[in-house]
Each structure stands twice: as C-alpha cells, then as structure tokens.
Amino acid sequence: MVDRANPRIIPISNAVGAQAAIPVVLQGTHSETSDLRQRHLRDLRISVTDRCNFRCTYCMPKSIFDQNYPYLSQDALLRFEEITRMTKIFTSLGVEKIRLTGGEPLLRKNLESLVAMLAEVRTPSGQKLDLTLTTNGSLLRKKAQLLKNAGLQRITISLDALSDAVFKKMNDVDFAVDDVLDGIEAAKEAGFESIKVNMVVKKGVNEQEILPMAQHFRNSGITLRLIEFMDVGSSNGWNMAEVMPSRDVIKLIDTQFPLQSLEPNYIGEVAQRWRYVDGGGEIGVISSVTQTFCHTCTRARLSTDGHLFLCLFAHQGVDFKSLLRSDKSDLEIANAIMNTWSKRDDHYSEIRGSHTPIANSTGRKVEMSYIGG
Ligand code: SAM
Ligand code: SF4
Ligand code: SF4
C-alpha cells in the first residue's frame, strides 16, 4: 500500500516483507518527493569543519568561541568517504547542488581530495553536480588552483568591507582586506566558472562600505551579494535594529549606480538579482529577514558530525553518522532521508519575531559554523 502522506514512499515491510518500519523509495520517482509544504529536496550544504580562523562577530564571536569552546573531535567528523556516500544517496533523491561550507572549509585538511571525490558523482540522468564552496578567502591563494583542478566549479568568498579598520573589527582576528582580495585574485587566475562575494551588512557597522564595495566589484565579472544580518545561532546578539533591509541597500546603490531588477535564474534562488543599467554587471541581495523565501526553500544541511538539519534555524538534527557507521544499506539511508524530508514543515523566517527567540529546552539554537552557512 502506498503511504497517503507521500504517495512515492511505501513501508519497507510491504515492499520487501521485512519487519522494519522504514519506508522504501520507489525507483525513478525520487526527485518528486516533497515536504509538508510541497518543497522538493534539491540542495545540500555540507559543513566540513566547525572550526574557523576568523571570529566574525555575527557568526563566531570571540566571547563564546574561545579556547574552551567544545569543538568536535577529529573522530566525530564525517570522513570524506562518508560525505561522498551521503552525497551519492542525496543525489539519487533529487539533489543537484552541493555547497561545501563550515566553519572555514579550507581548514579541513586535503579538502581538494573531497572535491575530487564529489566531482565524480553523477545525477540519475548522468549529469555532473553543481559543486560549489563558500570560504573566507584566507587560504585561497594556496588552495584555489588545487580546488579548481579537483573539479570545483564555482566559489563564493566572504568579504564585509574594503576598509581595513571596518573589516578587522568584523573578523576580529586582525585579518587584512588585501589578503582576501588576493584570495579572490587567485580564484580568478584559477579560472572558476563563477565567483561571488558575500557581504553581510550590519547597520551602524559596515553600511558605509556598501557603495565602495559596489564600486570595487562593478565591471569585474564578480557578483557582489549583500546579505541581511540574520539571527542564526544563539551567540551573535542579533537585534532587528542592526538589520539593514535589502530594499534600502538597493535604493542606496541605485542612487549612485542605477539598477534594474532581473528574473531569478531558477525557482528557489536565494538572492534577488539586479543588474547595473550601464552594463557593469550584476549584484544580488539576500533578504532572509525582511522578505522571506521559505516557501521555495529546497535546502538541507549536513552538519560536520553527520546530523541532517532541515532549516538554518532548526533546533535539532537527525543523526545520520550512526546510520552510516552501522550496517544500513544505501537504500535504507535513502529512505530515512526521505522520511525525514517528507515530515519537514520548517519556515522559520516567516514566523520570526524581532528578537532571537529562546530556541528549545537547552535554550540554544544550533550555530551556523556547525550546520553550515
Ligand atoms: N567561513 C566561510 C565564510 O565565511 O565564507 C563559510 C561559512 S560562513 C558561516 C557562510 C556565510 O554565512 C558567509 O558568507 C557569512 O558571511 C554568512 N553568515 C555568517 N553569519 C551570518 C549572519 N549572522 N547573518 C548573515 N550571514 C551570515
Ligand atoms: Fe568563520 Fe565564516 Fe563564520 Fe566568519 S562567517 S566566523 S569566516 S565561519
Ligand atoms: Fe529555508 Fe529555514 Fe531559511 Fe526558511 S528559514 S528559507 S526554511 S533555511
């Protein structure tokens, strides 16, 4: 009998006569699976480390992420083989896009070997995955060419200001703008298909950097994306008063460099796209706070230690590392993923208040560095 809540899943007991109540995926219909809000699973973000060499005040503030912070031990991390196996299973379920992130992903030793393994994975129709990575750029001069050679197609580099003083205040480890710009240059030289720059805008902190950043990246072939400061985790002291709405960001840039809105490249695209009227290229804004996009959210996140999270603001994940390290088959793991996804109802951004809520019984939401930004 086919499960009514999700007609494409049948209980394993009915399918193969086994006792376990794990549903089995019907072959060839994986990509149709949707959650309770009719959203398909398409993207997977994988956090490869919960550590970082920056202490951005909006992400890993020094006061919390100090030498006593309980980072994961080496053994707790998913191994490259395990990440690749999960990626293959997710791909069989309709995932087409993989983003490696963290923490700072380039701190993970030999990350290029993982990239090479993931670059071999194919979708059921034989296509390559859209394989990308987000980095703070600090190690890119050393790694860019290795990553490109391994099969990484696209790259996003975070940079919040062109002023050294402002950037250092935000990264809180005295890291210089020029070193990130050099990382961006290395990515250009390596020949990535697409390079984007993420800038988190905090009102009263770096809003004066918006125009210099727009000016710098115009006509460069690099897309600048301006992100609203979000209430991720429980430690960044988020307050609505520090959010600069994307519509104000656009208005500001438009006064200097006239803009025209563009259609999304695909349904569920996180950034709203704009182009410079004079042909200077594109920018994007990510309005997670003021113009939510939960209704088209197709993203799952795999934490550094193999827990599956269905929302950036989730309180809890489902432990897949234990399944991977048991004798479960790929099919059983695929079914466990489908089961989890089919019950997904997350739409946090649509219901957030003006202050970070107390999250769960422990009083904490999970940190972005752990589940992957
Ligand atoms: N360390 C890498 C980096 O900074 O690019 C990858 C991980 S980081 C968590 C991924 C992205 O999330 C970065 O572009 C970062 O700026 C963004 N981010 C982190 N905390 C944020 C927050 N509170 N609000 C909005 N964006 C945030
Ligand atoms: Fe590190 Fe990226 Fe978070 Fe900054 S945003 S602390 S670079 S993980
Ligand atoms: Fe997706 Fe959750 Fe963000 Fe909404 S709040 S867009 S469901 S990750």
CSV table of C-alpha atoms and ligand atoms in Angstrom, one decimal:
chain,number,residue,atom,x,y,z
A,1,MET,CA,0.0,0.0,0.0
A,2,VAL,CA,1.3,3.5,-0.8
A,3,ASP,CA,1.6,6.0,2.0
A,4,ARG,CA,-1.1,8.7,1.5
A,5,ALA,CA,1.0,11.4,3.1
A,6,ASN,CA,3.6,10.8,0.5
A,7,PRO,CA,2.5,8.6,-2.3
A,8,ARG,CA,6.0,7.9,-3.5
A,9,ILE,CA,7.1,6.1,-0.3
A,10,ILE,CA,5.9,2.7,0.7
A,11,PRO,CA,6.7,1.0,4.0
A,12,ILE,CA,9.6,-1.4,3.8
A,13,SER,CA,7.5,-4.2,5.4
A,14,ASN,CA,5.1,-4.0,2.5
A,15,ALA,CA,7.8,-3.6,-0.1
A,16,VAL,CA,10.2,-6.4,0.8
A,17,GLY,CA,8.4,-8.3,3.6
A,18,ALA,CA,10.8,-7.1,6.3
A,19,GLN,CA,9.7,-6.1,9.7
A,20,ALA,CA,11.4,-2.7,9.9
A,21,ALA,CA,9.1,0.3,9.6
A,22,ILE,CA,11.5,2.1,7.3
A,23,PRO,CA,9.8,3.2,4.0
A,24,VAL,CA,11.3,2.2,0.7
A,25,VAL,CA,11.7,4.7,-2.2
A,26,LEU,CA,10.0,3.7,-5.4
A,27,GLN,CA,12.6,3.7,-8.1
A,28,GLY,CA,12.6,6.5,-10.6
A,29,THR,CA,10.3,8.8,-8.5
A,30,HIS,CA,12.8,10.1,-6.0
A,31,SER,CA,13.1,13.6,-7.3
A,32,GLU,CA,9.4,14.1,-6.9
A,33,THR,CA,9.5,13.9,-3.1
A,34,SER,CA,8.2,16.9,-1.3
A,35,ASP,CA,7.9,18.1,2.3
A,36,LEU,CA,4.7,19.1,4.0
A,37,ARG,CA,4.8,22.5,2.2
A,38,GLN,CA,5.3,20.9,-1.2
A,39,ARG,CA,9.0,21.8,-1.4
A,40,HIS,CA,11.4,19.4,-3.2
A,41,LEU,CA,14.8,18.4,-1.9
A,42,ARG,CA,17.3,19.9,-4.3
A,43,ASP,CA,20.3,21.4,-2.5
A,44,LEU,CA,22.6,20.1,0.2
A,45,ARG,CA,25.0,22.2,2.2
A,46,ILE,CA,27.8,20.2,3.9
A,47,SER,CA,29.7,21.6,6.8
A,48,VAL,CA,33.2,20.1,6.7
A,49,THR,CA,34.5,21.6,9.9
A,50,ASP,CA,33.1,23.6,12.8
A,51,ARG,CA,36.4,25.5,13.2
A,52,CYS,CA,37.4,28.8,11.8
A,53,ASN,CA,40.4,31.1,11.8
A,54,PHE,CA,38.1,34.2,11.9
A,55,ARG,CA,35.9,35.3,14.7
A,56,CYS,CA,33.3,37.3,12.8
A,57,THR,CA,31.2,39.0,15.4
A,58,TYR,CA,27.9,38.0,13.7
A,59,CYS,CA,28.9,34.3,13.4
A,60,MET,CA,31.6,33.1,15.9
A,61,PRO,CA,32.0,35.9,18.5
A,62,LYS,CA,35.2,35.6,20.5
A,63,SER,CA,33.5,35.7,23.8
A,64,ILE,CA,31.8,32.3,23.1
A,65,PHE,CA,34.2,30.7,20.6
A,66,ASP,CA,37.3,30.8,22.8
A,67,GLN,CA,39.8,28.1,23.7
A,68,ASN,CA,37.3,26.4,25.9
A,69,TYR,CA,34.7,26.0,23.2
A,70,PRO,CA,33.8,22.3,22.7
A,71,TYR,CA,34.8,21.9,19.1
A,72,LEU,CA,34.2,18.5,17.6
A,73,SER,CA,37.0,15.9,17.8
A,74,GLN,CA,38.6,14.5,14.7
A,75,ASP,CA,36.8,11.2,15.1
A,76,ALA,CA,33.4,12.9,15.3
A,77,LEU,CA,33.7,14.4,11.8
A,78,LEU,CA,32.2,12.7,8.8
A,79,ARG,CA,35.1,11.2,6.8
A,80,PHE,CA,35.5,12.0,3.1
A,81,GLU,CA,34.2,8.6,2.1
A,82,GLU,CA,31.1,9.1,4.3
A,83,ILE,CA,30.4,12.5,2.9
A,84,THR,CA,30.7,11.1,-0.6
A,85,ARG,CA,28.4,8.2,0.2
A,86,MET,CA,25.8,10.6,1.6
A,87,THR,CA,26.2,12.9,-1.5
A,88,LYS,CA,25.5,9.9,-3.8
A,89,ILE,CA,22.4,9.0,-1.8
A,90,PHE,CA,21.2,12.6,-1.8
A,91,THR,CA,21.8,12.8,-5.5
A,92,SER,CA,19.7,9.7,-6.0
A,93,LEU,CA,16.9,11.6,-4.2
A,94,GLY,CA,17.0,14.6,-6.5
A,95,VAL,CA,19.8,16.8,-5.1
A,96,GLU,CA,21.6,18.6,-7.8
A,97,LYS,CA,23.6,21.2,-6.0
A,98,ILE,CA,26.2,20.7,-3.3
A,99,ARG,CA,27.8,23.6,-1.3
A,100,LEU,CA,30.8,22.9,0.9
A,101,THR,CA,31.0,25.2,3.9
A,102,GLY,CA,31.6,25.4,7.6
A,103,GLY,CA,33.2,26.9,9.7
A,104,GLU,CA,36.1,27.7,7.3
A,105,PRO,CA,36.1,24.7,4.9
A,106,LEU,CA,39.6,25.3,3.7
A,107,LEU,CA,40.9,24.5,7.2
A,108,ARG,CA,39.8,20.9,6.6
A,109,LYS,CA,43.0,19.0,5.6
A,110,ASN,CA,43.2,17.9,1.9
A,111,LEU,CA,39.7,19.3,1.1
A,112,GLU,CA,40.7,19.1,-2.6
A,113,SER,CA,40.6,15.3,-2.3
A,114,LEU,CA,37.0,15.5,-1.1
A,115,VAL,CA,36.2,17.8,-4.0
A,116,ALA,CA,37.7,15.3,-6.4
A,117,MET,CA,35.6,12.5,-5.0
A,118,LEU,CA,32.4,14.6,-5.2
A,119,ALA,CA,33.2,15.7,-8.7
A,120,GLU,CA,32.8,12.1,-9.8
A,121,VAL,CA,29.3,11.8,-8.6
A,122,ARG,CA,26.5,11.9,-11.2
A,123,THR,CA,22.8,12.6,-11.1
A,124,PRO,CA,20.5,9.7,-12.1
A,125,SER,CA,20.4,11.3,-15.6
A,126,GLY,CA,24.2,11.3,-15.8
A,127,GLN,CA,24.8,15.0,-15.1
A,128,LYS,CA,27.6,16.4,-13.0
A,129,LEU,CA,26.6,18.0,-9.7
A,130,ASP,CA,26.7,21.8,-9.3
A,131,LEU,CA,29.6,21.8,-6.9
A,132,THR,CA,30.5,25.0,-5.1
A,133,LEU,CA,32.1,26.2,-1.9
A,134,THR,CA,31.9,29.2,0.5
A,135,THR,CA,35.1,30.5,2.1
A,136,ASN,CA,36.5,33.5,3.9
A,137,GLY,CA,39.3,33.5,1.3
A,138,SER,CA,42.1,33.5,3.8
A,139,LEU,CA,43.7,30.3,2.4
A,140,LEU,CA,42.6,30.7,-1.2
A,141,ARG,CA,46.0,31.8,-2.6
A,142,LYS,CA,47.3,28.4,-1.6
A,143,LYS,CA,44.2,26.4,-2.5
A,144,ALA,CA,42.4,27.9,-5.4
A,145,GLN,CA,44.1,26.1,-8.3
A,146,LEU,CA,44.1,22.8,-6.4
A,147,LEU,CA,40.3,23.1,-5.9
A,148,LYS,CA,39.7,24.0,-9.5
A,149,ASN,CA,41.8,21.2,-10.7
A,150,ALA,CA,39.9,18.8,-8.5
A,151,GLY,CA,36.6,19.8,-10.1
A,152,LEU,CA,35.2,22.6,-8.1
A,153,GLN,CA,33.1,24.7,-10.5
A,154,ARG,CA,32.1,27.8,-8.6
A,155,ILE,CA,33.2,29.7,-5.5
A,156,THR,CA,31.8,32.3,-3.1
A,157,ILE,CA,34.2,34.4,-1.0
A,158,SER,CA,33.0,36.4,2.0
A,159,LEU,CA,34.2,40.0,2.4
A,160,ASP,CA,32.4,42.6,4.5
A,161,ALA,CA,34.3,45.8,3.8
A,162,LEU,CA,37.1,47.4,1.8
A,163,SER,CA,38.2,49.4,4.8
A,164,ASP,CA,40.8,47.5,6.8
A,165,ALA,CA,39.6,49.0,10.0
A,166,VAL,CA,36.0,48.0,9.5
A,167,PHE,CA,36.9,44.5,8.2
A,168,LYS,CA,39.2,43.9,11.1
A,169,LYS,CA,36.6,44.9,13.5
A,170,MET,CA,34.2,42.5,11.9
A,171,ASN,CA,36.5,39.5,11.5
A,172,ASP,CA,38.0,40.2,15.0
A,173,VAL,CA,41.4,38.5,14.2
A,174,ASP,CA,43.1,41.4,12.6
A,175,PHE,CA,42.9,39.9,9.1
A,176,ALA,CA,43.6,42.4,6.3
A,177,VAL,CA,41.3,43.2,3.3
A,178,ASP,CA,44.3,42.9,0.9
A,179,ASP,CA,44.8,39.2,1.8
A,180,VAL,CA,41.2,38.4,1.0
A,181,LEU,CA,41.4,40.4,-2.2
A,182,ASP,CA,44.5,38.4,-3.1
A,183,GLY,CA,42.5,35.2,-2.5
A,184,ILE,CA,39.8,36.5,-4.9
A,185,GLU,CA,42.5,37.2,-7.4
A,186,ALA,CA,43.8,33.7,-7.0
A,187,ALA,CA,40.3,32.3,-7.7
A,188,LYS,CA,40.2,34.4,-10.9
A,189,GLU,CA,43.5,33.2,-12.0
A,190,ALA,CA,42.4,29.6,-11.4
A,191,GLY,CA,39.5,30.1,-13.8
A,192,PHE,CA,36.4,29.3,-11.8
A,193,GLU,CA,33.1,29.4,-13.8
A,194,SER,CA,31.6,31.9,-11.4
A,195,ILE,CA,32.9,33.9,-8.5
A,196,LYS,CA,30.7,35.6,-6.0
A,197,VAL,CA,31.4,37.8,-3.0
A,198,ASN,CA,29.2,37.7,0.1
A,199,MET,CA,28.9,40.8,2.2
A,200,VAL,CA,26.9,40.7,5.5
A,201,VAL,CA,25.5,44.2,6.1
A,202,LYS,CA,25.2,45.3,9.7
A,203,LYS,CA,23.5,48.6,10.2
A,204,GLY,CA,25.8,51.0,12.0
A,205,VAL,CA,28.8,48.8,11.5
A,206,ASN,CA,29.6,48.5,7.7
A,207,GLU,CA,26.7,50.1,5.9
A,208,GLN,CA,29.1,52.9,4.8
A,209,GLU,CA,31.1,50.1,2.9
A,210,ILE,CA,28.2,49.3,0.6
A,211,LEU,CA,29.0,51.8,-2.1
A,212,PRO,CA,32.8,51.3,-2.1
A,213,MET,CA,32.2,47.5,-2.4
A,214,ALA,CA,29.7,48.0,-5.2
A,215,GLN,CA,32.2,50.3,-7.0
A,216,HIS,CA,35.0,47.8,-6.5
A,217,PHE,CA,33.2,44.8,-7.9
A,218,ARG,CA,31.4,46.5,-10.7
A,219,ASN,CA,32.8,45.6,-14.1
A,220,SER,CA,34.9,42.8,-12.5
A,221,GLY,CA,32.8,39.8,-13.6
A,222,ILE,CA,32.3,39.1,-9.9
A,223,THR,CA,28.8,39.2,-8.4
A,224,LEU,CA,28.5,41.0,-5.1
A,225,ARG,CA,25.8,39.7,-2.8
A,226,LEU,CA,24.6,41.8,0.1
A,227,ILE,CA,23.2,39.7,2.9
A,228,GLU,CA,20.9,40.9,5.7
A,229,PHE,CA,22.3,40.2,9.2
A,230,MET,CA,20.5,37.1,10.4
A,231,ASP,CA,19.6,35.8,13.8
A,232,VAL,CA,21.4,32.5,13.3
A,233,GLY,CA,22.7,30.6,16.3
A,234,SER,CA,22.3,31.8,19.9
A,235,SER,CA,25.5,33.8,20.3
A,236,ASN,CA,25.6,36.7,17.9
A,237,GLY,CA,23.5,39.1,19.8
A,238,TRP,CA,21.1,39.7,16.9
A,239,ASN,CA,18.7,42.5,17.0
A,240,MET,CA,16.4,43.8,14.3
A,241,ALA,CA,17.7,47.3,14.8
A,242,GLU,CA,21.0,46.1,13.3
A,243,VAL,CA,19.4,44.8,10.1
A,244,MET,CA,19.6,47.0,7.1
A,245,PRO,CA,16.7,45.9,4.8
A,246,SER,CA,17.8,44.8,1.3
A,247,ARG,CA,15.4,47.3,-0.2
A,248,ASP,CA,17.4,50.1,1.4
A,249,VAL,CA,20.6,48.6,0.2
A,250,ILE,CA,19.2,48.6,-3.4
A,251,LYS,CA,17.9,52.2,-3.0
A,252,LEU,CA,21.3,53.3,-1.9
A,253,ILE,CA,23.3,51.6,-4.7
A,254,ASP,CA,20.7,52.8,-7.2
A,255,THR,CA,21.4,56.4,-6.3
A,256,GLN,CA,25.0,56.0,-7.4
A,257,PHE,CA,24.8,53.2,-10.0
A,258,PRO,CA,21.3,52.8,-11.5
A,259,LEU,CA,19.9,49.3,-11.2
A,260,GLN,CA,17.3,47.2,-12.9
A,261,SER,CA,15.8,44.0,-11.4
A,262,LEU,CA,16.3,40.7,-13.1
A,263,GLU,CA,14.2,37.5,-13.1
A,264,PRO,CA,15.6,34.6,-10.9
A,265,ASN,CA,17.7,32.1,-12.7
A,266,TYR,CA,15.6,29.3,-11.2
A,267,ILE,CA,12.8,28.8,-8.7
A,268,GLY,CA,14.1,28.9,-5.1
A,269,GLU,CA,17.1,31.1,-5.9
A,270,VAL,CA,18.1,32.7,-2.6
A,271,ALA,CA,19.4,36.0,-3.9
A,272,GLN,CA,17.2,38.6,-5.7
A,273,ARG,CA,19.2,39.6,-8.8
A,274,TRP,CA,19.8,43.2,-10.1
A,275,ARG,CA,21.9,44.5,-13.0
A,276,TYR,CA,23.7,47.8,-13.5
A,277,VAL,CA,21.8,49.6,-16.2
A,278,ASP,CA,25.2,50.7,-17.7
A,279,GLY,CA,26.2,47.1,-18.2
A,280,GLY,CA,28.6,47.0,-15.2
A,281,GLY,CA,27.4,43.5,-14.2
A,282,GLU,CA,25.1,42.0,-11.6
A,283,ILE,CA,24.5,42.2,-7.9
A,284,GLY,CA,22.3,40.2,-5.6
A,285,VAL,CA,20.6,40.8,-2.3
A,286,ILE,CA,19.6,38.1,0.2
A,287,SER,CA,16.7,39.3,2.3
A,288,SER,CA,16.3,36.4,4.7
A,289,VAL,CA,14.8,38.7,7.4
A,290,THR,CA,12.7,41.3,5.6
A,291,GLN,CA,11.5,39.3,2.5
A,292,THR,CA,11.5,35.7,3.4
A,293,PHE,CA,11.7,32.9,0.9
A,294,CYS,CA,10.8,29.8,3.0
A,295,HIS,CA,8.1,28.8,0.5
A,296,THR,CA,10.7,27.9,-2.1
A,297,CYS,CA,13.4,26.6,0.2
A,298,THR,CA,14.8,23.3,-1.1
A,299,ARG,CA,17.9,23.2,1.1
A,300,ALA,CA,19.0,20.5,3.6
A,301,ARG,CA,22.2,20.8,5.7
A,302,LEU,CA,24.6,18.1,6.8
A,303,SER,CA,26.5,19.1,9.9
A,304,THR,CA,30.1,18.5,10.5
A,305,ASP,CA,29.3,15.4,12.5
A,306,GLY,CA,26.7,14.0,10.1
A,307,HIS,CA,23.4,15.3,11.5
A,308,LEU,CA,20.8,16.3,9.0
A,309,PHE,CA,19.1,19.7,9.5
A,310,LEU,CA,16.2,20.8,7.5
A,311,CYS,CA,16.4,24.5,8.3
A,312,LEU,CA,19.2,27.0,9.1
A,313,PHE,CA,17.3,27.8,12.3
A,314,ALA,CA,16.5,24.2,13.3
A,315,HIS,CA,17.0,23.2,16.9
A,316,GLN,CA,17.7,19.6,16.3
A,317,GLY,CA,19.1,17.4,13.5
A,318,VAL,CA,18.8,13.7,12.7
A,319,ASP,CA,21.9,11.6,13.4
A,320,PHE,CA,22.9,10.0,10.1
A,321,LYS,CA,26.5,9.3,11.1
A,322,SER,CA,25.3,6.5,13.3
A,323,LEU,CA,23.4,5.1,10.3
A,324,LEU,CA,26.4,5.4,8.1
A,325,ARG,CA,28.6,3.6,10.7
A,326,SER,CA,26.0,0.8,11.1
A,327,ASP,CA,25.3,-1.9,8.5
A,328,LYS,CA,22.5,0.0,6.9
A,329,SER,CA,22.3,-0.1,3.1
A,330,ASP,CA,22.2,3.0,0.8
A,331,LEU,CA,18.5,2.2,0.2
A,332,GLU,CA,17.8,2.2,3.9
A,333,ILE,CA,19.6,5.5,4.4
A,334,ALA,CA,17.8,7.0,1.4
A,335,ASN,CA,14.5,6.0,3.0
A,336,ALA,CA,15.5,7.6,6.3
A,337,ILE,CA,16.3,10.8,4.4
A,338,MET,CA,13.0,10.8,2.6
A,339,ASN,CA,11.1,10.0,5.7
A,340,THR,CA,12.8,13.0,7.4
A,341,TRP,CA,12.2,15.3,4.5
A,342,SER,CA,8.6,14.3,4.0
A,343,LYS,CA,7.8,15.5,7.5
A,344,ARG,CA,9.5,18.8,7.1
A,345,ASP,CA,7.4,21.8,8.0
A,346,ASP,CA,10.2,24.4,8.7
A,347,HIS,CA,9.5,28.0,7.7
A,348,TYR,CA,11.3,29.9,10.5
A,349,SER,CA,11.9,33.2,8.6
A,350,GLU,CA,8.2,33.6,8.0
A,351,ILE,CA,7.4,33.5,11.8
A,352,ARG,CA,10.4,35.1,13.4
A,353,GLY,CA,9.9,37.9,15.9
A,354,SER,CA,12.0,41.0,16.3
A,355,HIS,CA,14.4,39.3,18.8
A,356,THR,CA,16.2,36.0,18.7
A,357,PRO,CA,13.8,33.6,20.4
A,358,ILE,CA,14.8,31.1,23.1
A,359,ALA,CA,15.0,28.0,20.9
A,360,ASN,CA,14.5,24.8,22.7
A,361,SER,CA,14.8,23.0,26.1
A,362,THR,CA,18.5,23.8,26.1
A,363,GLY,CA,17.8,27.4,25.3
A,364,ARG,CA,20.1,27.4,22.3
A,365,LYS,CA,19.7,27.3,18.5
A,366,VAL,CA,22.5,25.5,16.7
A,367,GLU,CA,25.4,27.6,15.4
A,368,MET,CA,25.9,28.3,11.7
A,369,SER,CA,29.5,27.2,11.8
A,370,TYR,CA,28.3,23.7,12.8
A,371,ILE,CA,25.5,23.2,10.4
A,372,GLY,CA,27.0,25.2,7.5
A,373,GLY,CA,26.2,28.7,6.3
B,1,SAM,N1,33.7,30.6,6.6
B,1,SAM,C1,33.1,30.7,5.4
B,1,SAM,C2,32.8,32.1,5.0
B,1,SAM,O1,32.8,32.9,5.9
B,1,SAM,O2,32.5,32.3,3.8
B,1,SAM,C3,31.9,29.8,5.2
B,1,SAM,C4,31.0,29.6,6.3
B,1,SAM,S1,30.1,31.1,6.7
B,1,SAM,C5,29.1,30.5,8.0
B,1,SAM,C6,29.0,31.2,5.3
B,1,SAM,C7,28.3,32.5,5.0
B,1,SAM,O3,27.4,32.8,6.1
B,1,SAM,C8,29.3,33.7,4.9
B,1,SAM,O4,29.2,34.4,3.7
B,1,SAM,C9,28.9,34.5,6.1
B,1,SAM,O5,29.2,35.9,5.9
B,1,SAM,C10,27.5,34.2,6.3
B,1,SAM,N2,27.0,34.5,7.7
B,1,SAM,C11,27.5,34.1,8.8
B,1,SAM,N3,26.8,34.5,9.9
B,1,SAM,C12,25.8,35.3,9.3
B,1,SAM,C13,24.7,36.0,9.9
B,1,SAM,N4,24.6,36.1,11.2
B,1,SAM,N5,23.9,36.7,9.1
B,1,SAM,C14,24.1,36.6,7.7
B,1,SAM,N6,25.0,35.9,7.1
B,1,SAM,C15,25.9,35.3,7.9
B,2,SF4,FE1,34.3,32.0,10.1
B,2,SF4,FE2,32.8,32.3,8.0
B,2,SF4,FE3,31.7,32.4,10.5
B,2,SF4,FE4,33.3,34.4,9.7
B,2,SF4,S1,31.4,33.8,8.8
B,2,SF4,S2,33.4,33.3,11.6
B,2,SF4,S3,34.8,33.3,8.4
B,2,SF4,S4,32.6,30.7,9.6
B,3,SF4,FE1,14.8,27.6,4.5
B,3,SF4,FE2,14.6,27.7,7.1
B,3,SF4,FE3,15.8,29.7,5.8
B,3,SF4,FE4,13.1,29.4,5.7
B,3,SF4,S1,14.3,29.9,7.5
B,3,SF4,S2,14.5,29.8,3.9
B,3,SF4,S3,13.0,27.1,5.7
B,3,SF4,S4,16.5,27.6,5.9
